[in-house]
Amino acid sequence: MGTVAKENLYRWCKIPGRELVGHPERRTPFRIVADSIEMGRVMAEELAGLVESRNQQQLSTRAIVPCGPKCWYAPFTQAINARSISLKNLFVFHMDECLDWQGRTLPRNHPYNFRTFMEEHFYGGIRAELAVPEKQRFWLLLETAEQVRTEIDKAPVDLTLGGWGQDGHVAYNQARRNVYSPITLDELAESTIRIQENNTDTVLALAHRTFGGAYQFVPPMSITLGIRECFSAAKVRVFSDTGAWKQTALRVALFSEPTTEYPMTLLQNHSDALITATEETARHPISENPEWELL
């Protein structure tokens, strides 16, 4: 499937948010949480509970982890420390990283340096005796790409946590729009670690979100795990609490056939995938303005 027809998009966006969970045409499991606070607790428990359970079975845990949504880091740290959940047998694969125009790592204190953020907010508050060993933290960089690919392929991944972007990208698997090198659904599904230019809409969305519209400071490139790695996990859980930026992509993910225009539509082919959104992200202005004439 190629571009989503506007007629379909209009129909999906007209569905009230409260009707999404039980809608008969929904293709992917979906749940709504009240707000960022509740979402943070739910997201944190996905990983904390899994590690705790596997520790009890004397099993290691392998997880692909995002830099964001941000609401889950404090609840995760609190759960690990309060319940004394050891992360000594947790292997963490970081799903992406932002790069400058020459494909180089950003300055350490750039707000889109994911490693800096994760070292402070994901790893930083964990008690030392419970912490993930340094050798089990796999940062995705140009120089580590092949090592990360090899390590992921060594054994099954238990859980992928993530968000989604305005075009339905999971990690930085953005919709590919280069007219000279289009890709098929099969190629998207088998996509692997790569460096890429960020799409214009991604740059503008991040500029609005972080820099007051100053797109000049948004990283123009990124390195990402592919859909193959992200969706290889036994469980895939994606979350969003960012409202308007994600509302349309959510509707497409729930109702569209798989399409390269919105990569997260491939979640419907996974045996254990779940999309979670806040009430604000589940609503849509088109559903709330039935008098609009858009077609």
XYZ file of C-alpha atoms in Angstrom:
295
model
C 0.000 0.000 0.000
C 1.280 3.492 -0.877
C -0.096 6.868 0.178
C -3.081 6.810 2.510
C -6.187 8.058 0.692
C -7.545 11.315 2.100
C -11.034 9.838 2.208
C -9.848 7.098 4.551
C -7.812 9.510 6.633
C -10.829 11.781 7.022
C -13.014 8.856 8.087
C -10.531 7.628 10.688
C -9.896 11.087 12.100
C -13.644 11.621 12.579
C -13.834 8.753 15.097
C -14.129 10.123 18.662
C -11.141 9.229 20.813
C -13.275 7.341 23.341
C -14.381 4.939 20.579
C -10.896 3.908 19.417
C -10.227 1.103 21.914
C -13.324 -0.915 21.053
C -13.693 0.060 17.418
C -14.467 -2.977 15.217
C -12.095 -1.843 12.436
C -9.079 -1.414 14.719
C -6.109 -3.491 13.492
C -3.663 -3.195 16.420
C -4.247 -3.566 20.188
C -4.673 -0.171 21.837
C -5.165 1.320 25.282
C -5.744 4.851 26.562
C -4.313 6.272 29.775
C -5.380 9.503 31.408
C -2.211 11.566 31.173
C 1.587 11.616 31.190
C 1.768 10.660 34.854
C -0.228 7.490 34.354
C 1.584 6.702 31.115
C 4.949 7.058 32.828
C 3.969 4.530 35.496
C 2.623 2.069 32.924
C 5.662 2.381 30.663
C 8.098 2.027 33.561
C 6.359 -1.110 34.782
C 6.634 -2.741 31.354
C 10.407 -2.921 31.807
C 10.709 -3.064 35.586
C 8.133 -5.835 35.878
C 9.701 -7.839 33.074
C 13.182 -7.645 34.584
C 11.835 -8.557 38.014
C 9.981 -11.562 36.621
C 12.936 -12.810 34.605
C 15.310 -12.312 37.524
C 13.088 -14.621 39.574
C 13.479 -17.233 36.827
C 17.253 -16.594 36.777
C 17.019 -15.315 33.212
C 18.675 -12.289 31.637
C 16.577 -9.592 29.968
C 17.327 -7.979 26.611
C 15.509 -4.734 25.846
C 15.516 -2.069 23.158
C 14.994 1.239 24.926
C 14.164 4.734 23.607
C 15.215 8.224 24.608
C 11.650 9.351 25.279
C 8.862 9.668 26.077
C 10.390 11.330 29.119
C 7.620 10.604 31.615
C 8.765 7.064 32.454
C 12.298 7.602 33.724
C 11.480 8.806 37.254
C 8.875 6.040 37.859
C 11.321 3.451 36.511
C 14.100 4.631 38.804
C 11.710 4.676 41.757
C 10.458 1.146 41.037
C 13.937 -0.315 40.635
C 15.273 1.287 43.804
C 12.175 0.697 45.954
C 11.834 -2.974 44.978
C 15.608 -3.607 44.806
C 15.294 -5.005 41.280
C 18.763 -5.899 40.077
C 19.619 -4.731 36.557
C 22.854 -6.714 36.523
C 21.399 -9.125 33.937
C 19.718 -6.450 31.803
C 21.149 -5.832 28.333
C 20.075 -2.449 26.944
C 20.111 -1.607 23.240
C 19.609 2.094 22.657
C 17.410 2.479 19.596
C 18.756 5.648 17.998
C 20.952 8.734 18.236
C 20.976 12.163 16.622
C 23.858 13.331 14.425
C 25.103 16.567 12.899
C 25.134 17.281 9.154
C 28.328 15.259 8.704
C 27.034 12.245 10.619
C 29.003 13.061 13.751
C 27.892 12.785 17.373
C 26.360 15.982 18.793
C 28.063 18.021 21.538
C 27.608 16.410 24.926
C 25.196 19.043 26.240
C 23.101 19.376 23.106
C 19.452 18.671 24.104
C 19.268 15.992 21.391
C 22.349 14.107 22.539
C 20.447 10.998 23.594
C 23.371 9.366 25.367
C 23.832 12.341 27.688
C 20.126 12.356 28.503
C 19.958 8.622 29.141
C 23.076 8.550 31.291
C 21.468 11.136 33.558
C 17.797 10.147 33.554
C 17.737 6.397 32.810
C 20.942 5.178 34.433
C 21.829 8.060 36.736
C 19.403 7.562 39.603
C 19.733 3.785 39.980
C 21.509 2.541 43.089
C 25.027 1.437 42.181
C 24.561 -2.143 43.387
C 21.518 -2.533 41.077
C 22.824 -0.730 37.982
C 23.166 -2.069 34.440
C 26.858 -2.936 33.888
C 28.582 -0.576 31.451
C 29.450 -3.448 29.093
C 25.726 -4.226 28.746
C 24.805 -0.727 27.558
C 24.894 -0.699 23.775
C 25.002 2.852 22.429
C 24.162 3.254 18.764
C 26.841 5.291 16.984
C 28.575 5.152 13.621
C 31.538 3.370 15.176
C 29.411 0.867 17.134
C 26.770 0.030 14.502
C 28.164 -3.358 13.501
C 28.814 -4.368 17.106
C 25.221 -3.496 18.048
C 23.864 -5.422 15.076
C 25.906 -8.473 16.062
C 24.868 -8.294 19.718
C 21.168 -8.000 18.872
C 21.406 -10.999 16.550
C 23.044 -13.154 19.233
C 19.824 -13.891 21.114
C 16.128 -12.955 21.131
C 15.124 -9.501 22.349
C 12.465 -9.637 25.068
C 10.990 -6.144 24.848
C 11.038 -3.076 22.640
C 9.847 0.133 24.254
C 9.365 3.221 22.137
C 7.327 6.153 21.005
C 6.208 7.152 17.539
C 6.704 10.203 15.396
C 4.386 12.449 13.410
C 4.791 10.185 10.369
C 4.510 7.020 12.440
C 8.214 6.394 12.769
C 9.391 4.044 15.520
C 12.983 4.822 16.489
C 14.119 6.949 13.507
C 12.462 4.711 10.929
C 10.915 7.692 9.178
C 8.751 7.445 6.086
C 11.173 7.327 3.169
C 10.257 10.041 0.664
C 13.191 10.028 -1.749
C 11.536 9.732 -5.185
C 14.687 8.204 -6.641
C 14.895 5.320 -4.157
C 11.438 4.269 -3.003
C 11.164 1.175 -0.829
C 8.623 -1.603 -0.598
C 6.860 -2.795 2.538
C 9.099 -5.848 2.619
C 12.187 -3.662 2.424
C 10.880 -1.481 5.263
C 10.112 -4.536 7.397
C 13.653 -5.846 6.820
C 15.355 -2.462 7.312
C 18.327 -2.547 9.638
C 20.796 -0.179 11.313
C 21.524 2.844 9.131
C 22.424 6.540 9.052
C 19.940 8.842 7.339
C 18.899 12.419 6.695
C 15.988 13.463 8.876
C 12.794 14.315 7.005
C 11.812 17.979 6.796
C 8.653 17.422 8.832
C 10.698 15.732 11.566
C 13.048 18.702 11.689
C 10.165 21.184 11.861
C 8.308 19.164 14.496
C 11.388 19.036 16.734
C 12.087 22.733 16.112
C 8.601 23.589 17.319
C 8.810 21.181 20.230
C 12.216 22.222 21.587
C 13.694 25.336 19.967
C 10.826 27.789 19.536
C 10.786 27.051 15.817
C 14.559 27.497 15.342
C 15.006 24.604 12.914
C 18.668 25.591 12.465
C 19.503 23.843 15.738
C 17.679 20.577 15.081
C 19.963 17.618 14.260
C 19.645 17.042 10.503
C 20.753 13.399 10.605
C 20.280 10.315 12.777
C 21.366 6.715 13.209
C 18.671 4.175 14.016
C 17.902 0.556 14.580
C 15.786 -0.720 11.714
C 12.278 -2.078 11.849
C 13.802 -5.553 11.720
C 15.596 -5.049 15.032
C 12.840 -3.065 16.751
C 10.079 -5.502 15.850
C 12.179 -8.610 16.486
C 11.344 -8.388 20.197
C 8.868 -10.793 21.758
C 6.858 -7.761 22.931
C 6.645 -4.307 21.326
C 5.146 -1.466 23.344
C 4.889 2.057 21.930
C 3.644 5.102 23.832
C 2.851 8.759 23.263
C 1.778 11.652 25.459
C 2.600 14.470 23.029
C -0.882 15.223 21.774
C -1.447 16.944 18.442
C 1.922 15.966 16.983
C 0.923 12.278 17.100
C -2.870 12.198 16.729
C -3.109 11.475 13.005
C -0.323 8.882 12.953
C -2.166 7.068 15.739
C -5.356 6.855 13.645
C -3.423 5.522 10.662
C -1.665 2.927 12.821
C -4.974 1.712 14.216
C -6.975 1.533 10.991
C -4.773 1.499 7.877
C -3.351 -1.458 6.042
C 0.458 -1.540 6.326
C 2.013 1.307 4.372
C 5.517 2.705 3.981
C 4.027 6.185 4.471
C 3.478 5.352 8.165
C 6.007 2.707 9.298
C 4.222 1.957 12.590
C 1.385 0.367 10.593
C 3.658 -2.690 10.484
C 2.886 -3.214 14.186
C -0.302 -5.010 13.129
C 1.861 -7.850 11.802
C 3.516 -8.407 15.191
C 2.179 -11.154 17.465
C 2.407 -9.083 20.679
C 2.286 -5.354 19.983
C 0.406 -2.724 21.977
C -0.052 1.000 21.360
C -0.669 3.278 24.351
C -1.745 6.921 24.161
C -2.905 9.564 26.585
C -6.429 10.913 26.278
C -5.028 14.058 24.646
C -3.159 12.022 22.037
C -6.222 9.848 21.363
C -8.472 12.811 20.594
C -8.521 14.473 17.168
C -9.743 17.957 16.151
C -11.516 16.572 13.085
C -13.647 14.341 15.316
C -14.551 17.364 17.447
C -15.546 19.630 14.561
C -18.108 17.682 12.515
C -19.142 20.873 10.705
C -15.796 21.097 8.910
C -15.904 20.381 5.172
C -12.495 19.021 4.237
C -13.238 16.990 1.091
